Amino acid sequence: MEKVESNSSEKKELRGYVCTKPLDSSSPLILSDTLPTGPFSFLDPKFQKEKPRLPPPVYLSMGMITMSKPKDKAQALKGLEITSNGELKLTDEEILKKQRGVILDVIKKLAKNVLEGKGVVGLSLPVRIFEPRSTLERLIDWWLFAPIYLSAAGKATDPVVRMKNVIAFMISGLHLSASQLKPFNPLLGETYQGTFEDGTQIYCEHTSHHPPIANFLLINPDYKYYGRYEFVAKLSQNKLYIRQVGPNIVEFNDKSKIVFHLPGIKAKGMIMGDRSCYYHGVSTFVDPTHKIKTVIKFSSGKKTGSFFNKKKRRDEFEGKIYYYKEHEKKKAFKSKKEEHKEELKFYDLEKEICDISGSFLEKLCFNDEEFWNIDKVLPSRAIPSEDPLPSDVRFREDLIWLKYGNLKNAEDWKLRLEEQQRWDRKLRLKEK
């Protein structure tokens, strides 16, 4: 086991290597046959009192939690088929089998809760539809091109070059986050620490549960990237609409910033039919110091121009980079839909810089000149910290058991942790 020097010059164990082997159990996956939890458990001993004991798992080894090496397009989109109209269709039979009947299961649980007078309290999605990662880890999928494009932006002195690299950073990461398995919802106070291969430090924390908000910070000698993720979802008939609220901010050493927002996601076939997804809506980038703005429209698949024109593919996008002008009165939009319509009219355009076109599954072009190509540029990878906070995602018992393939234990721990979340919330409200 590796050791490091502490401030008191005493040697201490790195948390990433603690309890990765059983303490007093004959099972290689159970930490202890007597202890209620591991040393960094998310469960409060007070809440555990008088509750049935659940088997604490052996903590994940560094090898198990280190993200895989850079993936090419085929590996990144494994289990997904690109349809003729540019949607990503789920074809992995194992995942489809796990997800079938989920809506019916939830309805049955809801009916049972209503009969028992609980309402929606205790309603929980079955663990079989989850991947063994937290949403905090899933967020990092979007950022795997940071060592390439954010580093280039940080080193650039031309603000237009900076803008282009930040756009490439966002576009290039979209296909890496297209997995249709659901990550675990973070627990309040849950954290993630790690680095990219170039040494960029990664910090994430789940800071609010209602509404769910995660704050993040990337630190590099040439830039800082920070903001918050709040996902707003709406189920309408057979479609799920997901929108990320909250700014993404890239700050450079000269104190200038670029603030951008991600496009929305539409997932079809939630109840019946083929399961597919695609990005939609408008993404904006603003550099207020140099008065440079970018507006990108992700295709709705609708026809444009004459009747004989082909439909736009769902994976395609188009937009502009331009110098913008300030309005005497700041424009106020009644809704996000109205704001998108006005943005697409480039209502604040002062001088055009260049056009943007491409596909998040193929390439990004500025004035038809290729800047990023999915087949030519591979992403980096995130390396988890060897000595993270005790609140790190790797210590979640439900996530660990799912990683080990034990759905029963994962389900039991998931329900127990969700119960504690509700218990904690009642205590906080009582204090107010």
Tab-separated table of C-alpha atoms in Angstrom:
chain	number	residue	atom	x	y	z
A	1	MET	CA	0.000	0.000	0.000
A	2	GLU	CA	1.396	3.407	-0.966
A	3	LYS	CA	2.210	5.938	1.700
A	4	VAL	CA	2.644	9.708	1.774
A	5	GLU	CA	4.136	12.073	4.314
A	6	SER	CA	1.571	13.972	6.407
A	7	ASN	CA	2.056	17.448	7.887
A	8	SER	CA	3.124	15.837	11.151
A	9	SER	CA	5.760	13.857	9.215
A	10	GLU	CA	3.849	10.658	10.064
A	11	LYS	CA	2.994	8.266	7.285
A	12	LYS	CA	-0.660	7.857	6.388
A	13	GLU	CA	-2.628	5.658	4.038
A	14	LEU	CA	-3.984	7.213	0.872
A	15	ARG	CA	-7.764	7.039	0.971
A	16	GLY	CA	-7.875	5.588	-2.540
A	17	TYR	CA	-6.229	2.411	-1.218
A	18	VAL	CA	-8.136	2.016	2.065
A	19	CYS	CA	-10.436	-1.020	2.518
A	20	THR	CA	-9.920	-2.342	-1.006
A	21	LYS	CA	-9.630	-5.829	0.543
A	22	PRO	CA	-11.934	-7.624	3.048
A	23	LEU	CA	-11.275	-7.000	6.740
A	24	ASP	CA	-12.935	-10.037	8.312
A	25	SER	CA	-15.078	-11.633	5.606
A	26	SER	CA	-14.512	-14.784	3.567
A	27	SER	CA	-16.255	-13.112	0.613
A	28	PRO	CA	-13.818	-11.167	-1.615
A	29	LEU	CA	-16.452	-8.446	-2.149
A	30	ILE	CA	-17.775	-7.984	1.417
A	31	LEU	CA	-15.693	-5.692	3.605
A	32	SER	CA	-16.835	-7.051	6.965
A	33	ASP	CA	-19.271	-9.603	8.402
A	34	THR	CA	-19.657	-7.552	11.589
A	35	LEU	CA	-19.114	-3.850	10.860
A	36	PRO	CA	-22.206	-1.935	9.638
A	37	THR	CA	-20.279	0.181	7.105
A	38	GLY	CA	-16.870	1.025	5.731
A	39	PRO	CA	-14.878	3.992	7.116
A	40	PHE	CA	-16.138	6.461	4.473
A	41	SER	CA	-19.784	5.395	4.370
A	42	PHE	CA	-22.474	7.799	3.175
A	43	LEU	CA	-24.781	6.447	5.901
A	44	ASP	CA	-25.205	8.283	9.203
A	45	PRO	CA	-24.871	5.893	12.216
A	46	LYS	CA	-27.884	7.595	13.826
A	47	PHE	CA	-30.012	6.801	10.788
A	48	GLN	CA	-28.693	3.223	10.707
A	49	LYS	CA	-29.931	2.532	14.239
A	50	GLU	CA	-32.579	-0.207	14.382
A	51	LYS	CA	-32.362	-0.739	10.601
A	52	PRO	CA	-31.475	-4.156	9.136
A	53	ARG	CA	-27.746	-4.457	8.484
A	54	LEU	CA	-26.700	-4.373	4.830
A	55	PRO	CA	-23.397	-5.957	3.733
A	56	PRO	CA	-20.737	-3.230	3.298
A	57	PRO	CA	-18.762	-3.708	0.083
A	58	VAL	CA	-15.005	-3.717	-0.358
A	59	TYR	CA	-14.043	-0.315	-1.785
A	60	LEU	CA	-13.175	-0.108	-5.477
A	61	SER	CA	-9.519	-0.357	-6.419
A	62	MET	CA	-7.807	2.446	-8.317
A	63	GLY	CA	-7.744	0.236	-11.413
A	64	MET	CA	-11.530	-0.213	-11.348
A	65	ILE	CA	-12.352	3.480	-11.068
A	66	THR	CA	-9.825	4.856	-13.550
A	67	MET	CA	-11.621	5.776	-16.748
A	68	SER	CA	-10.718	3.810	-19.865
A	69	LYS	CA	-8.133	5.031	-22.356
A	70	PRO	CA	-9.175	7.404	-25.200
A	71	LYS	CA	-11.915	5.943	-27.376
A	72	ASP	CA	-12.475	6.303	-31.095
A	73	LYS	CA	-15.908	6.975	-32.570
A	74	ALA	CA	-16.823	3.281	-32.845
A	75	GLN	CA	-15.980	2.624	-29.194
A	76	ALA	CA	-17.675	5.784	-27.934
A	77	LEU	CA	-20.917	4.967	-29.776
A	78	LYS	CA	-20.922	1.238	-29.019
A	79	GLY	CA	-24.504	-0.018	-28.747
A	80	LEU	CA	-25.807	2.987	-30.692
A	81	GLU	CA	-26.716	3.218	-34.382
A	82	ILE	CA	-26.621	6.464	-36.363
A	83	THR	CA	-29.939	6.573	-38.218
A	84	SER	CA	-30.484	8.014	-41.704
A	85	ASN	CA	-31.769	11.267	-40.174
A	86	GLY	CA	-28.845	11.641	-37.757
A	87	GLU	CA	-30.392	10.373	-34.516
A	88	LEU	CA	-28.612	7.968	-32.166
A	89	LYS	CA	-30.702	4.802	-31.862
A	90	LEU	CA	-30.143	2.393	-28.995
A	91	THR	CA	-29.439	-1.103	-30.340
A	92	ASP	CA	-27.767	-2.754	-27.341
A	93	GLU	CA	-30.149	-5.623	-26.565
A	94	GLU	CA	-28.843	-6.031	-23.018
A	95	ILE	CA	-29.602	-2.391	-22.152
A	96	LEU	CA	-32.970	-2.548	-23.933
A	97	LYS	CA	-33.887	-5.650	-21.931
A	98	LYS	CA	-32.988	-3.901	-18.664
A	99	GLN	CA	-35.049	-0.833	-19.531
A	100	ARG	CA	-38.176	-2.614	-20.762
A	101	GLY	CA	-41.051	-2.391	-18.334
A	102	VAL	CA	-39.508	0.377	-16.199
A	103	ILE	CA	-42.527	2.672	-16.590
A	104	LEU	CA	-44.843	-0.184	-15.580
A	105	ASP	CA	-42.655	-0.957	-12.541
A	106	VAL	CA	-42.785	2.677	-11.428
A	107	ILE	CA	-46.596	2.785	-11.837
A	108	LYS	CA	-46.923	-0.377	-9.710
A	109	LYS	CA	-44.738	1.119	-6.969
A	110	LEU	CA	-46.716	4.367	-7.085
A	111	ALA	CA	-50.013	2.475	-6.742
A	112	LYS	CA	-48.629	0.542	-3.766
A	113	ASN	CA	-47.403	3.730	-2.089
A	114	VAL	CA	-50.773	5.419	-2.576
A	115	LEU	CA	-52.550	2.439	-0.993
A	116	GLU	CA	-50.147	2.652	1.949
A	117	GLY	CA	-50.704	6.409	2.220
A	118	LYS	CA	-47.137	7.342	1.207
A	119	GLY	CA	-47.858	9.147	-2.074
A	120	VAL	CA	-44.690	9.489	-4.135
A	121	VAL	CA	-42.438	9.173	-1.060
A	122	GLY	CA	-40.098	6.238	-1.454
A	123	LEU	CA	-40.633	6.007	-5.199
A	124	SER	CA	-37.385	4.765	-6.688
A	125	LEU	CA	-36.229	3.754	-10.149
A	126	PRO	CA	-34.983	0.149	-10.424
A	127	VAL	CA	-31.214	-0.162	-10.264
A	128	ARG	CA	-31.078	-2.273	-13.438
A	129	ILE	CA	-31.412	0.828	-15.656
A	130	PHE	CA	-28.379	2.545	-14.066
A	131	GLU	CA	-24.714	2.530	-14.975
A	132	PRO	CA	-22.251	2.119	-12.058
A	133	ARG	CA	-21.267	5.788	-12.081
A	134	SER	CA	-22.530	8.950	-10.471
A	135	THR	CA	-23.741	11.926	-12.511
A	136	LEU	CA	-20.621	13.748	-11.277
A	137	GLU	CA	-18.477	11.216	-13.159
A	138	ARG	CA	-20.763	11.379	-16.205
A	139	LEU	CA	-20.264	15.160	-16.419
A	140	ILE	CA	-16.563	14.622	-17.029
A	141	ASP	CA	-17.367	12.820	-20.315
A	142	TRP	CA	-18.220	16.248	-21.763
A	143	TRP	CA	-14.799	17.607	-20.817
A	144	LEU	CA	-12.397	14.969	-22.167
A	145	PHE	CA	-11.180	17.285	-24.947
A	146	ALA	CA	-10.199	20.020	-22.448
A	147	PRO	CA	-6.458	19.165	-22.613
A	148	ILE	CA	-6.625	19.814	-26.364
A	149	TYR	CA	-8.996	22.705	-26.944
A	150	LEU	CA	-9.201	24.575	-23.622
A	151	SER	CA	-5.419	24.418	-23.335
A	152	ALA	CA	-5.128	25.866	-26.869
A	153	ALA	CA	-7.641	28.571	-25.949
A	154	GLY	CA	-5.674	29.422	-22.811
A	155	LYS	CA	-2.424	29.793	-24.742
A	156	ALA	CA	-3.992	31.888	-27.523
A	157	THR	CA	-3.860	35.688	-27.448
A	158	ASP	CA	-6.312	36.264	-30.333
A	159	PRO	CA	-9.857	36.350	-28.837
A	160	VAL	CA	-11.381	34.861	-32.025
A	161	VAL	CA	-8.978	31.906	-31.854
A	162	ARG	CA	-9.924	31.494	-28.204
A	163	MET	CA	-13.606	31.485	-29.100
A	164	LYS	CA	-13.095	28.853	-31.809
A	165	ASN	CA	-11.256	26.553	-29.419
A	166	VAL	CA	-13.915	26.857	-26.709
A	167	ILE	CA	-16.599	26.028	-29.314
A	168	ALA	CA	-14.534	22.998	-30.406
A	169	PHE	CA	-14.246	21.916	-26.755
A	170	MET	CA	-18.030	21.892	-26.370
A	171	ILE	CA	-18.891	20.308	-29.739
A	172	SER	CA	-16.246	17.567	-29.564
A	173	GLY	CA	-17.499	16.277	-26.209
A	174	LEU	CA	-21.161	15.877	-27.149
A	175	HIS	CA	-20.865	12.397	-28.653
A	176	LEU	CA	-19.059	11.121	-25.538
A	177	SER	CA	-22.082	11.810	-23.337
A	178	ALA	CA	-24.665	10.051	-25.499
A	179	SER	CA	-24.925	6.896	-23.359
A	180	GLN	CA	-28.525	5.870	-22.672
A	181	LEU	CA	-27.836	4.214	-19.321
A	182	LYS	CA	-28.817	6.443	-16.394
A	183	PRO	CA	-26.085	7.522	-13.952
A	184	PHE	CA	-26.798	7.529	-10.194
A	185	ASN	CA	-28.259	10.765	-8.848
A	186	PRO	CA	-25.589	12.345	-6.612
A	187	LEU	CA	-26.100	12.538	-2.867
A	188	LEU	CA	-25.959	15.961	-1.237
A	189	GLY	CA	-22.325	16.759	-0.519
A	190	GLU	CA	-21.000	14.031	-2.824
A	191	THR	CA	-17.714	14.956	-4.511
A	192	TYR	CA	-15.306	13.888	-7.246
A	193	GLN	CA	-11.597	14.709	-7.506
A	194	GLY	CA	-9.200	13.835	-10.292
A	195	THR	CA	-6.899	15.106	-13.018
A	196	PHE	CA	-6.628	14.938	-16.784
A	197	GLU	CA	-3.521	13.476	-18.363
A	198	ASP	CA	-2.032	16.955	-18.804
A	199	GLY	CA	-2.305	17.635	-15.061
A	200	THR	CA	-5.504	19.744	-15.163
A	201	GLN	CA	-7.199	19.398	-11.769
A	202	ILE	CA	-10.895	18.380	-11.630
A	203	TYR	CA	-13.251	19.142	-8.719
A	204	CYS	CA	-17.006	18.461	-8.605
A	205	GLU	CA	-19.533	18.678	-5.776
A	206	HIS	CA	-23.285	18.076	-5.558
A	207	THR	CA	-24.352	21.239	-3.712
A	208	SER	CA	-28.157	21.095	-3.896
A	209	HIS	CA	-30.639	18.250	-4.022
A	210	HIS	CA	-33.870	20.229	-4.602
A	211	PRO	CA	-33.254	21.359	-7.311
A	212	PRO	CA	-30.334	19.043	-8.178
A	213	ILE	CA	-27.233	21.195	-8.781
A	214	ALA	CA	-23.592	20.202	-9.204
A	215	ASN	CA	-20.779	22.760	-9.114
A	216	PHE	CA	-17.492	22.107	-10.874
A	217	LEU	CA	-14.010	23.580	-11.284
A	218	LEU	CA	-11.132	22.702	-13.621
A	219	ILE	CA	-7.776	24.329	-12.849
A	220	ASN	CA	-5.004	24.607	-15.445
A	221	PRO	CA	-2.026	27.024	-15.594
A	222	ASP	CA	-3.567	28.650	-18.702
A	223	TYR	CA	-7.272	28.721	-17.751
A	224	LYS	CA	-9.999	27.952	-15.221
A	225	TYR	CA	-13.258	26.283	-16.251
A	226	TYR	CA	-16.129	26.429	-13.772
A	227	GLY	CA	-19.893	26.673	-13.397
A	228	ARG	CA	-22.853	24.601	-12.317
A	229	TYR	CA	-24.988	21.870	-13.841
A	230	GLU	CA	-28.715	21.762	-13.182
A	231	PHE	CA	-30.665	19.411	-15.408
A	232	VAL	CA	-34.330	20.207	-16.014
A	233	ALA	CA	-36.331	17.336	-17.517
A	234	LYS	CA	-39.854	17.145	-18.905
A	235	LEU	CA	-41.644	13.970	-20.021
A	236	SER	CA	-44.217	14.624	-22.760
A	237	GLN	CA	-46.053	11.638	-24.194
A	238	ASN	CA	-43.308	9.378	-25.549
A	239	LYS	CA	-40.428	11.918	-25.381
A	240	LEU	CA	-38.123	13.154	-22.658
A	241	TYR	CA	-36.785	16.713	-22.946
A	242	ILE	CA	-33.634	17.527	-20.955
A	243	ARG	CA	-32.100	20.979	-20.640
A	244	GLN	CA	-28.987	21.987	-18.728
A	245	VAL	CA	-29.455	25.176	-16.733
A	246	GLY	CA	-26.500	27.127	-15.434
A	247	PRO	CA	-23.482	28.792	-17.041
A	248	ASN	CA	-20.239	27.194	-18.232
A	249	ILE	CA	-17.428	29.726	-17.773
A	250	VAL	CA	-13.907	29.582	-19.182
A	251	GLU	CA	-11.675	32.205	-17.532
A	252	PHE	CA	-8.225	33.099	-18.875
A	253	ASN	CA	-5.142	34.576	-17.212
A	254	ASP	CA	-5.904	38.053	-18.586
A	255	LYS	CA	-9.269	37.851	-16.714
A	256	SER	CA	-11.349	37.714	-19.902
A	257	LYS	CA	-14.068	35.049	-19.973
A	258	ILE	CA	-16.219	33.053	-22.379
A	259	VAL	CA	-19.615	32.016	-21.023
A	260	PHE	CA	-21.546	29.317	-22.856
A	261	HIS	CA	-24.627	27.096	-22.543
A	262	LEU	CA	-25.101	23.538	-23.796
A	263	PRO	CA	-27.856	22.511	-26.228
A	264	GLY	CA	-30.841	20.489	-25.021
A	265	ILE	CA	-31.368	16.742	-25.487
A	266	LYS	CA	-34.459	14.942	-26.757
A	267	ALA	CA	-34.903	11.241	-26.066
A	268	LYS	CA	-37.644	9.391	-27.973
A	269	GLY	CA	-39.273	6.025	-27.342
A	270	MET	CA	-39.433	6.378	-23.561
A	271	ILE	CA	-42.587	4.219	-23.353
A	272	MET	CA	-42.867	2.531	-26.757
A	273	GLY	CA	-41.065	2.323	-30.097
A	274	ASP	CA	-37.376	2.715	-30.891
A	275	ARG	CA	-35.239	4.413	-28.246
A	276	SER	CA	-33.234	7.264	-29.782
A	277	CYS	CA	-31.808	10.660	-28.857
A	278	TYR	CA	-30.335	13.807	-30.384
A	279	TYR	CA	-29.248	17.326	-29.421
A	280	HIS	CA	-31.542	20.243	-30.211
A	281	GLY	CA	-32.053	23.919	-29.575
A	282	VAL	CA	-29.606	26.799	-29.392
A	283	SER	CA	-26.175	27.073	-27.804
A	284	THR	CA	-24.616	30.503	-27.180
A	285	PHE	CA	-21.062	31.633	-26.340
A	286	VAL	CA	-20.323	35.169	-25.161
A	287	ASP	CA	-16.991	36.958	-24.608
A	288	PRO	CA	-18.103	40.245	-22.953
A	289	THR	CA	-14.566	41.684	-22.822
A	290	HIS	CA	-14.060	41.610	-26.605
A	291	LYS	CA	-17.788	41.793	-27.503
A	292	ILE	CA	-17.648	38.498	-29.422
A	293	LYS	CA	-20.629	36.175	-29.563
A	294	THR	CA	-21.491	32.801	-31.080
A	295	VAL	CA	-24.950	31.380	-31.749
A	296	ILE	CA	-25.274	27.736	-32.868
A	297	LYS	CA	-28.537	26.066	-33.868
A	298	PHE	CA	-28.727	22.303	-33.536
A	299	SER	CA	-30.918	20.850	-36.247
A	300	SER	CA	-34.602	20.220	-35.597
A	301	GLY	CA	-34.744	17.954	-38.639
A	302	LYS	CA	-37.173	20.303	-40.366
A	303	LYS	CA	-37.001	21.283	-44.033
A	304	THR	CA	-35.532	24.613	-44.967
A	305	GLY	CA	-35.797	26.652	-48.138
A	306	SER	CA	-37.699	25.218	-51.071
A	307	PHE	CA	-40.047	22.243	-50.946
A	308	PHE	CA	-37.480	20.034	-52.680
A	309	ASN	CA	-34.704	20.665	-50.180
A	310	LYS	CA	-33.700	17.687	-48.089
A	311	LYS	CA	-34.424	17.617	-44.391
A	312	LYS	CA	-31.591	18.630	-42.119
A	313	ARG	CA	-30.061	15.771	-40.187
A	314	ARG	CA	-30.512	15.756	-36.419
A	315	ASP	CA	-26.752	15.650	-35.828
A	316	GLU	CA	-26.044	18.771	-37.884
A	317	PHE	CA	-25.653	22.328	-36.623
A	318	GLU	CA	-25.032	25.788	-38.057
A	319	GLY	CA	-24.308	29.235	-36.693
A	320	LYS	CA	-22.143	32.343	-36.655
A	321	ILE	CA	-19.360	34.016	-34.716
A	322	TYR	CA	-19.760	37.800	-34.708
A	323	TYR	CA	-19.060	41.043	-32.878
A	324	TYR	CA	-22.190	42.059	-31.029
A	325	LYS	CA	-23.559	45.431	-30.040
A	326	GLU	CA	-24.986	46.384	-26.691
A	327	HIS	CA	-28.610	47.519	-26.589
A	328	GLU	CA	-29.574	50.683	-24.750
A	329	LYS	CA	-32.138	48.621	-22.915
A	330	LYS	CA	-31.126	45.068	-22.092
A	331	LYS	CA	-33.390	42.748	-24.087
A	332	ALA	CA	-35.756	40.808	-21.834
A	333	PHE	CA	-37.205	37.547	-23.127
A	334	LYS	CA	-40.526	36.170	-21.951
A	335	SER	CA	-39.451	32.568	-22.450
A	336	LYS	CA	-36.515	30.405	-23.514
A	337	LYS	CA	-38.325	29.729	-26.801
A	338	GLU	CA	-38.637	33.455	-27.571
A	339	GLU	CA	-34.964	33.967	-26.648
A	340	HIS	CA	-33.901	31.227	-29.079
A	341	LYS	CA	-35.939	32.741	-31.895
A	342	GLU	CA	-34.344	36.158	-31.375
A	343	GLU	CA	-30.839	34.670	-31.105
A	344	LEU	CA	-31.306	32.932	-34.466
A	345	LYS	CA	-32.132	36.299	-36.027
A	346	PHE	CA	-28.764	37.578	-34.718
A	347	TYR	CA	-30.621	40.589	-33.345
A	348	ASP	CA	-27.448	42.063	-31.806
A	349	LEU	CA	-25.067	41.472	-34.739
A	350	GLU	CA	-22.575	44.303	-35.305
A	351	LYS	CA	-20.060	42.610	-37.621
A	352	GLU	CA	-19.877	39.006	-38.791
A	353	ILE	CA	-16.634	37.059	-38.209
A	354	CYS	CA	-17.357	33.631	-39.704
A	355	ASP	CA	-19.967	30.943	-40.325
A	356	ILE	CA	-20.131	27.681	-38.382
A	357	SER	CA	-21.283	24.308	-39.707
A	358	GLY	CA	-20.832	20.607	-39.076
A	359	SER	CA	-22.110	17.568	-37.204
A	360	PHE	CA	-21.365	16.577	-33.611
A	361	LEU	CA	-20.856	13.047	-34.995
A	362	GLU	CA	-18.411	14.101	-37.707
A	363	LYS	CA	-16.702	17.506	-37.705
A	364	LEU	CA	-16.733	21.220	-36.899
A	365	CYS	CA	-16.004	23.822	-39.607
A	366	PHE	CA	-15.454	27.577	-39.559
A	367	ASN	CA	-16.169	29.068	-43.021
A	368	ASP	CA	-16.041	25.494	-44.373
A	369	GLU	CA	-12.513	25.010	-42.982
A	370	GLU	CA	-12.305	21.911	-40.780
A	371	PHE	CA	-11.291	22.606	-37.151
A	372	TRP	CA	-12.222	19.330	-35.410
A	373	ASN	CA	-12.773	15.862	-36.870
A	374	ILE	CA	-14.115	12.978	-34.780
A	375	ASP	CA	-11.870	10.455	-36.550
A	376	LYS	CA	-8.657	12.478	-36.229
A	377	VAL	CA	-8.692	13.743	-32.637
A	378	LEU	CA	-8.956	11.382	-29.653
A	379	PRO	CA	-10.136	12.502	-26.206
A	380	SER	CA	-8.043	12.486	-23.057
A	381	ARG	CA	-9.062	10.566	-19.935
A	382	ALA	CA	-9.707	11.445	-16.305
A	383	ILE	CA	-7.512	9.928	-13.594
A	384	PRO	CA	-9.196	9.752	-10.150
A	385	SER	CA	-7.323	11.181	-7.162
A	386	GLU	CA	-5.435	8.671	-5.016
A	387	ASP	CA	-6.339	10.616	-1.862
A	388	PRO	CA	-9.825	12.096	-2.341
A	389	LEU	CA	-12.206	13.476	0.260
A	390	PRO	CA	-14.222	10.836	2.194
A	391	SER	CA	-17.265	12.158	0.287
A	392	ASP	CA	-15.873	10.932	-3.053
A	393	VAL	CA	-18.260	9.054	-5.371
A	394	ARG	CA	-16.065	5.917	-5.232
A	395	PHE	CA	-17.217	5.220	-1.644
A	396	ARG	CA	-20.955	4.973	-2.443
A	397	GLU	CA	-22.111	1.510	-1.456
A	398	ASP	CA	-24.928	1.259	-4.033
A	399	LEU	CA	-22.618	2.293	-6.858
A	400	ILE	CA	-19.930	-0.156	-5.708
A	401	TRP	CA	-22.304	-3.123	-5.566
A	402	LEU	CA	-23.594	-2.372	-9.059
A	403	LYS	CA	-19.987	-2.191	-10.272
A	404	TYR	CA	-19.514	-5.670	-8.781
A	405	GLY	CA	-22.657	-6.869	-10.598
A	406	ASN	CA	-24.745	-7.569	-7.462
A	407	LEU	CA	-28.094	-5.933	-8.308
A	408	LYS	CA	-29.797	-7.083	-5.083
A	409	ASN	CA	-27.249	-5.425	-2.787
A	410	ALA	CA	-27.078	-2.365	-5.066
A	411	GLU	CA	-30.869	-1.968	-4.901
A	412	ASP	CA	-30.947	-2.369	-1.102
A	413	TRP	CA	-28.185	0.191	-0.563
A	414	LYS	CA	-29.736	2.605	-3.076
A	415	LEU	CA	-33.056	2.539	-1.213
A	416	ARG	CA	-31.324	2.959	2.152
A	417	LEU	CA	-29.338	5.967	0.954
A	418	GLU	CA	-32.466	7.538	-0.581
A	419	GLU	CA	-34.309	7.061	2.717
A	420	GLN	CA	-31.482	8.835	4.531
A	421	GLN	CA	-31.629	11.714	2.033
A	422	ARG	CA	-35.281	12.256	2.934
A	423	TRP	CA	-34.470	11.915	6.655
A	424	ASP	CA	-31.670	14.487	6.363
A	425	ARG	CA	-33.971	16.893	4.536
A	426	LYS	CA	-36.588	16.673	7.301
A	427	LEU	CA	-33.930	17.497	9.873
A	428	ARG	CA	-32.759	20.534	7.861
A	429	LEU	CA	-36.326	21.807	7.467
A	430	LYS	CA	-36.968	21.300	11.182
A	431	GLU	CA	-33.912	23.416	12.037
A	432	LYS	CA	-35.331	26.282	9.969
